[in-house]
């Protein structure tokens, strides 16, 4: 036992115990310069070579040696352009091929020559109602509305969606149900609701409203009032 203790005492301490964990002075200065709007308490080496821990109060961030790229809340940010690079990448890999949308199974409204947007909507979804309200003040937008009742949340939504689709004027019926809370006669025609539900599953659409731009970008939720066209025209 004594021999074992002697051997253990002769082994070197882990590098992290003996190594100076503070960032090199040049790195420290560069990161502080680049993150001048952050009140930094300390900059230390991290377990990953080339990545530095940035302590700001009780918060921890991680930066490369230049301070150009900052990791916060699991996202990488470009500190010069102020762009969320992770969010941009997620948006890119989740783009939807517009050509796969069955536009003949959507309710078409708005400007026939406007910038196009598809929206998956639930007649009983309060955020969808707000989106329809916002649309009334939008110009230059052509809307394809896919009826996507989420019956787990809104048990009556399917019946309302069927009634809307089977109406003579579908868009008028949609507004009457969603904005005026009117009751329509039950739908008795064939509807595309099941096909749209399968499509939503394929595109990983789980909530409403979900918007799809012409270039395939997907937005869960809705942009603030007046920001729909800027989002649609974003390159």
Tab-separated table of N, CA and C in Angstrom, residues 63-170:
chain	number	residue	atom	x	y	z
A	63	UNK	N	-15.881	32.152	-26.722
A	63	UNK	CA	-15.442	32.931	-27.876
A	63	UNK	C	-14.202	32.308	-28.498
A	64	UNK	N	-14.038	32.571	-29.817
A	64	UNK	CA	-12.757	32.222	-30.419
A	64	UNK	C	-11.741	33.279	-30.029
A	65	UNK	N	-10.506	33.103	-30.431
A	65	UNK	CA	-9.438	34.002	-29.974
A	65	UNK	C	-9.585	35.412	-30.524
A	66	UNK	N	-10.337	35.581	-31.617
A	66	UNK	CA	-10.496	36.903	-32.212
A	66	UNK	C	-11.662	37.679	-31.621
A	67	UNK	N	-12.550	36.989	-30.932
A	67	UNK	CA	-13.756	37.637	-30.419
A	67	UNK	C	-14.814	37.810	-31.486
A	68	UNK	N	-14.549	37.316	-32.678
A	68	UNK	CA	-15.501	37.469	-33.788
A	68	UNK	C	-16.721	36.564	-33.605
A	69	UNK	N	-16.481	35.365	-33.070
A	69	UNK	CA	-17.573	34.405	-32.919
A	69	UNK	C	-17.809	34.110	-31.443
A	70	UNK	N	-19.043	34.314	-31.033
A	70	UNK	CA	-19.424	34.130	-29.636
A	70	UNK	C	-20.494	33.051	-29.552
A	71	UNK	N	-20.305	32.124	-28.612
A	71	UNK	CA	-21.290	31.065	-28.393
A	71	UNK	C	-22.104	31.417	-27.153
A	72	UNK	N	-23.402	31.547	-27.336
A	72	UNK	CA	-24.299	31.878	-26.226
A	72	UNK	C	-25.604	31.116	-26.410
A	73	UNK	N	-26.065	30.481	-25.343
A	73	UNK	CA	-27.321	29.724	-25.383
A	73	UNK	C	-27.349	28.711	-26.521
A	74	UNK	N	-26.200	28.099	-26.784
A	74	UNK	CA	-26.136	27.067	-27.803
A	74	UNK	C	-26.100	27.588	-29.227
A	75	UNK	N	-26.027	28.899	-29.416
A	75	UNK	CA	-25.981	29.489	-30.748
A	75	UNK	C	-24.658	30.217	-30.949
A	76	UNK	N	-24.162	30.216	-32.191
A	76	UNK	CA	-22.954	30.958	-32.545
A	76	UNK	C	-23.368	32.284	-33.173
A	77	UNK	N	-22.834	33.366	-32.633
A	77	UNK	CA	-23.150	34.701	-33.140
A	77	UNK	C	-21.905	35.332	-33.749
A	78	UNK	N	-22.099	36.050	-34.844
A	78	UNK	CA	-21.036	36.855	-35.438
A	78	UNK	C	-21.109	38.220	-34.773
A	79	UNK	N	-20.095	38.566	-33.997
A	79	UNK	CA	-20.151	39.794	-33.208
A	79	UNK	C	-19.969	41.048	-34.052
A	80	UNK	N	-19.537	40.894	-35.299
A	80	UNK	CA	-19.390	42.057	-36.183
A	80	UNK	C	-20.699	42.325	-36.921
A	81	UNK	N	-21.250	41.301	-37.546
A	81	UNK	CA	-22.499	41.478	-38.297
A	81	UNK	C	-23.728	41.377	-37.402
A	82	UNK	N	-23.528	40.903	-36.156
A	82	UNK	CA	-24.624	40.701	-35.195
A	82	UNK	C	-25.604	39.628	-35.671
A	83	UNK	N	-25.137	38.731	-36.517
A	83	UNK	CA	-25.995	37.675	-37.051
A	83	UNK	C	-25.923	36.425	-36.196
A	84	UNK	N	-27.083	35.809	-35.998
A	84	UNK	CA	-27.165	34.516	-35.324
A	84	UNK	C	-26.888	33.456	-36.383
A	85	UNK	N	-25.663	32.960	-36.432
A	85	UNK	CA	-25.265	32.016	-37.474
A	85	UNK	C	-25.966	30.672	-37.332
A	86	UNK	N	-26.216	30.271	-36.095
A	86	UNK	CA	-26.895	28.994	-35.868
A	86	UNK	C	-28.338	29.064	-36.350
A	87	UNK	N	-29.030	30.158	-36.029
A	87	UNK	CA	-30.409	30.313	-36.475
A	87	UNK	C	-30.488	30.349	-37.996
A	88	UNK	N	-29.518	31.012	-38.621
A	88	UNK	CA	-29.496	31.075	-40.086
A	88	UNK	C	-29.300	29.693	-40.686
A	89	UNK	N	-28.455	28.890	-40.058
A	89	UNK	CA	-28.203	27.537	-40.560
A	89	UNK	C	-29.436	26.646	-40.362
A	90	UNK	N	-30.086	26.771	-39.218
A	90	UNK	CA	-31.301	25.997	-38.964
A	90	UNK	C	-32.366	26.359	-39.998
A	91	UNK	N	-32.479	27.655	-40.279
A	91	UNK	CA	-33.436	28.105	-41.296
A	91	UNK	C	-33.115	27.484	-42.648
A	92	UNK	N	-31.835	27.407	-42.955
A	92	UNK	CA	-31.413	26.883	-44.251
A	92	UNK	C	-31.756	25.399	-44.394
A	93	UNK	N	-31.463	24.606	-43.374
A	93	UNK	CA	-31.680	23.167	-43.495
A	93	UNK	C	-33.156	22.801	-43.386
A	94	UNK	N	-33.990	23.749	-42.941
A	94	UNK	CA	-35.421	23.470	-42.810
A	94	UNK	C	-36.247	24.105	-43.928
A	95	UNK	N	-35.582	24.598	-44.960
A	95	UNK	CA	-36.326	25.171	-46.083
A	95	UNK	C	-37.203	24.104	-46.740
A	96	UNK	N	-38.337	24.569	-47.235
A	96	UNK	CA	-39.314	23.684	-47.864
A	96	UNK	C	-39.369	23.990	-49.356
A	97	UNK	N	-39.390	22.947	-50.161
A	97	UNK	CA	-39.488	23.113	-51.608
A	97	UNK	C	-40.905	23.584	-51.946
A	98	UNK	N	-41.005	24.834	-52.372
A	98	UNK	CA	-42.311	25.424	-52.680
A	98	UNK	C	-43.083	24.565	-53.687
A	99	UNK	N	-42.365	23.939	-54.608
A	99	UNK	CA	-43.002	23.139	-55.648
A	99	UNK	C	-43.759	21.939	-55.073
A	100	UNK	N	-43.450	21.562	-53.825
A	100	UNK	CA	-44.128	20.421	-53.213
A	100	UNK	C	-45.455	20.801	-52.569
A	101	UNK	N	-45.743	22.096	-52.492
A	101	UNK	CA	-47.004	22.526	-51.894
A	101	UNK	C	-48.152	22.341	-52.890
A	102	UNK	N	-49.212	21.634	-52.512
A	102	UNK	CA	-50.363	21.447	-53.406
A	102	UNK	C	-51.253	22.696	-53.374
A	103	UNK	N	-50.881	23.698	-54.142
A	103	UNK	CA	-51.546	24.995	-54.065
A	103	UNK	C	-53.023	24.914	-54.450
A	104	UNK	N	-53.399	23.889	-55.186
A	104	UNK	CA	-54.801	23.725	-55.546
A	104	UNK	C	-55.647	23.303	-54.351
A	105	UNK	N	-54.991	22.959	-53.256
A	105	UNK	CA	-55.715	22.554	-52.044
A	105	UNK	C	-55.639	23.640	-50.972
A	106	UNK	N	-55.299	24.857	-51.408
A	106	UNK	CA	-55.230	25.993	-50.500
A	106	UNK	C	-56.314	27.003	-50.851
A	107	UNK	N	-56.698	27.807	-49.885
A	107	UNK	CA	-57.615	28.924	-50.114
A	107	UNK	C	-56.764	30.123	-50.520
A	108	UNK	N	-57.036	30.680	-51.687
A	108	UNK	CA	-56.208	31.750	-52.229
A	108	UNK	C	-56.875	33.094	-51.973
A	109	UNK	N	-56.076	34.055	-51.491
A	109	UNK	CA	-56.607	35.388	-51.216
A	109	UNK	C	-55.502	36.422	-51.392
A	110	UNK	N	-55.874	37.681	-51.266
A	110	UNK	CA	-54.884	38.753	-51.360
A	110	UNK	C	-54.655	39.218	-52.783
A	111	UNK	N	-53.518	39.844	-53.008
A	111	UNK	CA	-53.144	40.416	-54.299
A	111	UNK	C	-52.711	39.313	-55.258
A	112	UNK	N	-53.397	39.127	-56.380
A	112	UNK	CA	-53.021	38.058	-57.321
A	112	UNK	C	-51.594	38.184	-57.831
A	113	UNK	N	-51.075	39.407	-57.863
A	113	UNK	CA	-49.712	39.629	-58.357
A	113	UNK	C	-48.715	39.899	-57.227
A	114	UNK	N	-49.149	39.685	-55.994
A	114	UNK	CA	-48.293	40.004	-54.859
A	114	UNK	C	-47.260	38.932	-54.557
A	115	UNK	N	-46.371	39.243	-53.606
A	115	UNK	CA	-45.383	38.269	-53.154
A	115	UNK	C	-46.128	37.145	-52.442
A	116	UNK	N	-45.715	35.916	-52.698
A	116	UNK	CA	-46.495	34.763	-52.248
A	116	UNK	C	-46.071	34.264	-50.869
A	117	UNK	N	-47.053	33.796	-50.120
A	117	UNK	CA	-46.809	33.160	-48.830
A	117	UNK	C	-47.846	32.062	-48.625
A	118	UNK	N	-47.420	30.948	-48.085
A	118	UNK	CA	-48.332	29.874	-47.694
A	118	UNK	C	-48.436	29.885	-46.178
A	119	UNK	N	-49.630	29.639	-45.667
A	119	UNK	CA	-49.817	29.603	-44.217
A	119	UNK	C	-50.666	28.393	-43.847
A	120	UNK	N	-50.186	27.629	-42.871
A	120	UNK	CA	-50.960	26.526	-42.307
A	120	UNK	C	-51.705	27.100	-41.108
A	121	UNK	N	-53.029	26.999	-41.147
A	121	UNK	CA	-53.828	27.676	-40.128
A	121	UNK	C	-54.882	26.759	-39.534
A	122	UNK	N	-55.233	27.055	-38.296
A	122	UNK	CA	-56.269	26.334	-37.557
A	122	UNK	C	-57.385	27.342	-37.267
A	123	UNK	N	-58.626	27.058	-37.663
A	123	UNK	CA	-59.702	28.029	-37.462
A	123	UNK	C	-59.909	28.459	-36.012
A	124	UNK	N	-59.513	27.632	-35.056
A	124	UNK	CA	-59.701	27.966	-33.647
A	124	UNK	C	-58.422	28.459	-32.965
A	125	UNK	N	-57.364	28.651	-33.745
A	125	UNK	CA	-56.100	29.110	-33.167
A	125	UNK	C	-56.134	30.627	-32.981
A	126	UNK	N	-55.977	31.131	-31.763
A	126	UNK	CA	-56.043	32.584	-31.536
A	126	UNK	C	-54.941	33.353	-32.266
A	127	UNK	N	-53.759	32.746	-32.405
A	127	UNK	CA	-52.681	33.432	-33.115
A	127	UNK	C	-52.977	33.487	-34.621
A	128	UNK	N	-53.674	32.470	-35.118
A	128	UNK	CA	-54.083	32.494	-36.528
A	128	UNK	C	-55.102	33.596	-36.758
A	129	UNK	N	-55.977	33.790	-35.816
A	129	UNK	CA	-56.958	34.880	-35.925
A	129	UNK	C	-56.251	36.227	-35.946
A	130	UNK	N	-55.255	36.368	-35.105
A	130	UNK	CA	-54.504	37.622	-35.094
A	130	UNK	C	-53.778	37.819	-36.416
A	131	UNK	N	-53.255	36.731	-36.978
A	131	UNK	CA	-52.577	36.823	-38.266
A	131	UNK	C	-53.555	37.282	-39.343
A	132	UNK	N	-54.768	36.729	-39.344
A	132	UNK	CA	-55.774	37.146	-40.324
A	132	UNK	C	-56.132	38.621	-40.136
A	133	UNK	N	-56.173	39.059	-38.899
A	133	UNK	CA	-56.439	40.479	-38.636
A	133	UNK	C	-55.315	41.343	-39.210
A	134	UNK	N	-54.076	40.923	-38.998
A	134	UNK	CA	-52.928	41.670	-39.525
A	134	UNK	C	-52.951	41.719	-41.053
A	135	UNK	N	-53.403	40.619	-41.678
A	135	UNK	CA	-53.422	40.555	-43.137
A	135	UNK	C	-54.338	41.611	-43.744
A	136	UNK	N	-55.341	42.040	-43.014
A	136	UNK	CA	-56.286	43.012	-43.553
A	136	UNK	C	-55.614	44.337	-43.885
A	137	UNK	N	-54.482	44.612	-43.224
A	137	UNK	CA	-53.781	45.868	-43.492
A	137	UNK	C	-52.567	45.669	-44.403
A	138	UNK	N	-52.360	44.434	-44.866
A	138	UNK	CA	-51.236	44.151	-45.757
A	138	UNK	C	-51.642	44.359	-47.213
A	139	UNK	N	-50.720	44.859	-48.018
A	139	UNK	CA	-50.955	44.997	-49.449
A	139	UNK	C	-49.811	44.316	-50.196
A	140	UNK	N	-50.098	43.905	-51.420
A	140	UNK	CA	-49.055	43.297	-52.239
A	140	UNK	C	-48.644	41.915	-51.793
A	141	UNK	N	-49.556	41.171	-51.150
A	141	UNK	CA	-49.253	39.813	-50.684
A	141	UNK	C	-50.328	38.862	-51.188
A	142	UNK	N	-49.912	37.755	-51.772
A	142	UNK	CA	-50.823	36.690	-52.195
A	142	UNK	C	-50.704	35.545	-51.204
A	143	UNK	N	-51.830	35.142	-50.632
A	143	UNK	CA	-51.823	34.173	-49.533
A	143	UNK	C	-52.466	32.856	-49.961
A	144	UNK	N	-51.753	31.767	-49.694
A	144	UNK	CA	-52.299	30.420	-49.866
A	144	UNK	C	-52.518	29.845	-48.465
A	145	UNK	N	-53.770	29.676	-48.092
A	145	UNK	CA	-54.096	29.194	-46.748
A	145	UNK	C	-54.429	27.708	-46.780
A	146	UNK	N	-53.640	26.929	-46.038
A	146	UNK	CA	-53.886	25.497	-45.894
A	146	UNK	C	-54.578	25.267	-44.551
A	147	UNK	N	-55.750	24.671	-44.597
A	147	UNK	CA	-56.506	24.409	-43.368
A	147	UNK	C	-55.891	23.224	-42.638
A	148	UNK	N	-55.411	23.488	-41.432
A	148	UNK	CA	-54.696	22.470	-40.661
A	148	UNK	C	-55.217	22.473	-39.222
A	149	UNK	N	-56.435	21.964	-39.011
A	149	UNK	CA	-57.000	21.942	-37.658
A	149	UNK	C	-56.238	20.975	-36.753
A	150	UNK	N	-55.837	21.468	-35.603
A	150	UNK	CA	-55.128	20.621	-34.635
A	150	UNK	C	-56.138	20.209	-33.575
A	151	UNK	N	-56.761	19.080	-33.789
A	151	UNK	CA	-57.900	18.677	-32.961
A	151	UNK	C	-57.505	18.324	-31.526
A	152	UNK	N	-56.212	18.007	-31.314
A	152	UNK	CA	-55.785	17.729	-29.940
A	152	UNK	C	-55.950	18.969	-29.060
A	153	UNK	N	-55.811	20.134	-29.678
A	153	UNK	CA	-55.963	21.402	-28.947
A	153	UNK	C	-57.349	22.001	-29.122
A	154	UNK	N	-57.903	21.836	-30.317
A	154	UNK	CA	-59.180	22.469	-30.650
A	154	UNK	C	-60.117	21.421	-31.255
A	155	UNK	N	-60.877	20.727	-30.423
A	155	UNK	CA	-61.719	19.609	-30.893
A	155	UNK	C	-62.745	20.003	-31.956
A	156	UNK	N	-63.178	21.266	-31.969
A	156	UNK	CA	-64.191	21.695	-32.925
A	156	UNK	C	-63.591	22.213	-34.224
A	157	UNK	N	-62.278	22.300	-34.294
A	157	UNK	CA	-61.630	22.952	-35.428
A	157	UNK	C	-61.823	22.184	-36.737
A	158	UNK	N	-61.848	20.877	-36.672
A	158	UNK	CA	-61.989	20.092	-37.911
A	158	UNK	C	-63.332	20.385	-38.572
A	159	UNK	N	-64.393	20.372	-37.785
A	159	UNK	CA	-65.710	20.657	-38.335
A	159	UNK	C	-65.764	22.042	-38.962
A	160	UNK	N	-65.132	23.007	-38.325
A	160	UNK	CA	-65.115	24.366	-38.869
A	160	UNK	C	-64.318	24.413	-40.167
A	161	UNK	N	-63.191	23.684	-40.201
A	161	UNK	CA	-62.363	23.665	-41.407
A	161	UNK	C	-63.127	23.028	-42.569
A	162	UNK	N	-63.866	21.953	-42.278
A	162	UNK	CA	-64.661	21.305	-43.329
A	162	UNK	C	-65.730	22.258	-43.856
A	163	UNK	N	-66.370	22.984	-42.943
A	163	UNK	CA	-67.417	23.923	-43.349
A	163	UNK	C	-66.833	25.052	-44.207
A	164	UNK	N	-65.665	25.523	-43.841
A	164	UNK	CA	-65.012	26.589	-44.616
A	164	UNK	C	-64.685	26.095	-46.015
A	165	UNK	N	-64.073	24.917	-46.105
A	165	UNK	CA	-63.650	24.397	-47.412
A	165	UNK	C	-64.849	24.142	-48.330
A	166	UNK	N	-65.938	23.711	-47.769
A	166	UNK	CA	-67.110	23.368	-48.570
A	166	UNK	C	-67.994	24.576	-48.883
A	167	UNK	N	-67.633	25.749	-48.410
A	167	UNK	CA	-68.404	26.961	-48.685
A	167	UNK	C	-68.179	27.437	-50.112
A	168	UNK	N	-69.157	28.142	-50.649
A	168	UNK	CA	-69.059	28.664	-52.009
A	168	UNK	C	-67.925	29.675	-52.113
A	169	UNK	N	-67.826	30.576	-51.124
A	169	UNK	CA	-66.742	31.558	-51.063
A	169	UNK	C	-65.873	31.189	-49.864
A	170	UNK	N	-64.819	30.437	-50.120
A	170	UNK	CA	-64.014	29.882	-49.024
A	170	UNK	C	-63.339	30.950	-48.178
